[in-house]
Amino acid sequence: MRLRSEGPPCLSRDGETSHSDLRRTLGIDGASVTRLVKEFEAEGLVGRRLDPADNRYTLSALTSAGERVAADLERSHQTYQERLLDGVTPQQQEIVLGVLRRIRTNMIEQESR
């Protein structure tokens, strides 16, 4: 079982993504997103360009090198999850995930009050 959800945008899963979507996904301000993207760009992991549909927005995508790094991280993360779940039955995993979903719902409800 994989704990990863199919949730908000992710460069490695969804490809080219707007900085606005990254900001919402990461929960950080726009300046921080820009700084991170520029750092990854300097390392050759990410490319960015103006959105051709609206040049007020910037789009980012992983480069080939970034895709390799993301794949390596995904494999490492999967191995780590498997070690964490060693000896935990699928039924126990579902119970834990259900409890975590409930806690998340409660947190969201608390934040909206």
XYZ file of C-alpha atoms in Angstrom:
113
model
C 0.000 0.000 0.000
C 1.211 3.493 -0.826
C 0.431 6.379 1.477
C 0.875 8.928 -1.323
C -2.347 10.628 -2.294
C -3.437 11.874 -5.694
C -3.996 15.356 -4.404
C -2.730 18.772 -5.356
C -0.441 19.526 -8.298
C 3.036 18.073 -8.250
C 5.719 18.738 -10.856
C 6.796 15.110 -11.050
C 3.239 13.833 -11.464
C 1.462 16.631 -13.353
C 4.269 18.118 -15.414
C 4.308 21.825 -16.104
C 2.642 23.669 -13.242
C 1.942 27.317 -12.523
C 3.700 29.038 -9.656
C 0.259 29.902 -8.270
C -0.604 26.204 -8.036
C 2.782 25.462 -6.455
C 2.209 28.232 -3.911
C -1.163 26.760 -2.917
C 0.176 23.193 -2.841
C 3.224 24.038 -0.747
C 1.443 26.546 1.461
C 4.139 29.176 1.039
C 4.163 32.686 -0.387
C 4.861 33.484 -4.017
C 8.319 34.917 -3.330
C 9.361 31.663 -1.667
C 8.096 29.637 -4.634
C 10.042 31.857 -7.025
C 13.186 31.548 -4.912
C 12.907 27.742 -4.746
C 12.218 27.418 -8.463
C 15.206 29.658 -9.269
C 17.440 27.527 -7.025
C 16.268 24.332 -8.729
C 16.667 26.003 -12.105
C 20.272 26.942 -11.244
C 20.890 23.264 -10.416
C 19.417 22.235 -13.769
C 16.451 20.456 -12.199
C 13.632 22.792 -13.252
C 12.885 24.975 -16.248
C 10.451 27.865 -16.255
C 8.708 30.031 -18.813
C 5.950 32.586 -19.063
C 2.488 31.136 -19.552
C 1.734 31.696 -23.260
C -1.970 32.077 -22.429
C -1.284 34.824 -19.863
C 2.226 36.204 -19.485
C 1.478 37.395 -15.947
C 1.971 33.790 -14.848
C 5.056 31.608 -14.771
C 5.049 27.881 -15.451
C 7.662 25.435 -14.200
C 8.499 21.896 -15.242
C 11.131 19.348 -14.325
C 14.053 18.951 -16.700
C 15.336 15.491 -17.611
C 17.793 15.751 -14.719
C 14.947 16.843 -12.423
C 12.847 13.880 -13.523
C 15.715 11.521 -12.671
C 16.147 13.101 -9.225
C 12.377 12.961 -8.612
C 12.289 9.279 -9.635
C 15.190 8.508 -7.281
C 13.403 10.320 -4.449
C 10.171 8.471 -5.195
C 11.968 5.103 -5.074
C 13.660 6.020 -1.786
C 10.372 7.230 -0.348
C 8.588 4.043 -1.431
C 11.296 1.889 0.177
C 11.015 3.931 3.377
C 7.217 3.513 3.426
C 7.558 -0.228 2.916
C 9.940 -0.455 5.884
C 7.566 1.611 8.031
C 4.634 -0.627 7.138
C 6.484 -3.922 7.589
C 4.222 -6.260 9.566
C 1.191 -3.937 9.363
C -1.736 -5.692 7.698
C -3.714 -4.039 4.890
C -6.700 -3.828 7.249
C -4.611 -2.008 9.873
C -3.306 0.361 7.198
C -6.874 1.212 6.137
C -7.835 1.910 9.756
C -4.871 4.253 10.196
C -5.614 6.053 6.930
C -9.264 6.434 7.946
C -8.269 7.948 11.274
C -5.810 10.307 9.584
C -8.506 11.406 7.111
C -10.849 12.138 10.021
C -8.166 14.139 11.828
C -7.491 16.121 8.647
C -11.207 16.870 8.250
C -11.367 18.005 11.868
C -8.359 20.280 11.367
C -9.899 21.854 8.264
C -13.174 22.411 10.100
C -11.329 24.012 13.036
C -9.403 26.349 10.731
C -12.598 27.535 9.055
C -14.204 28.568 12.367
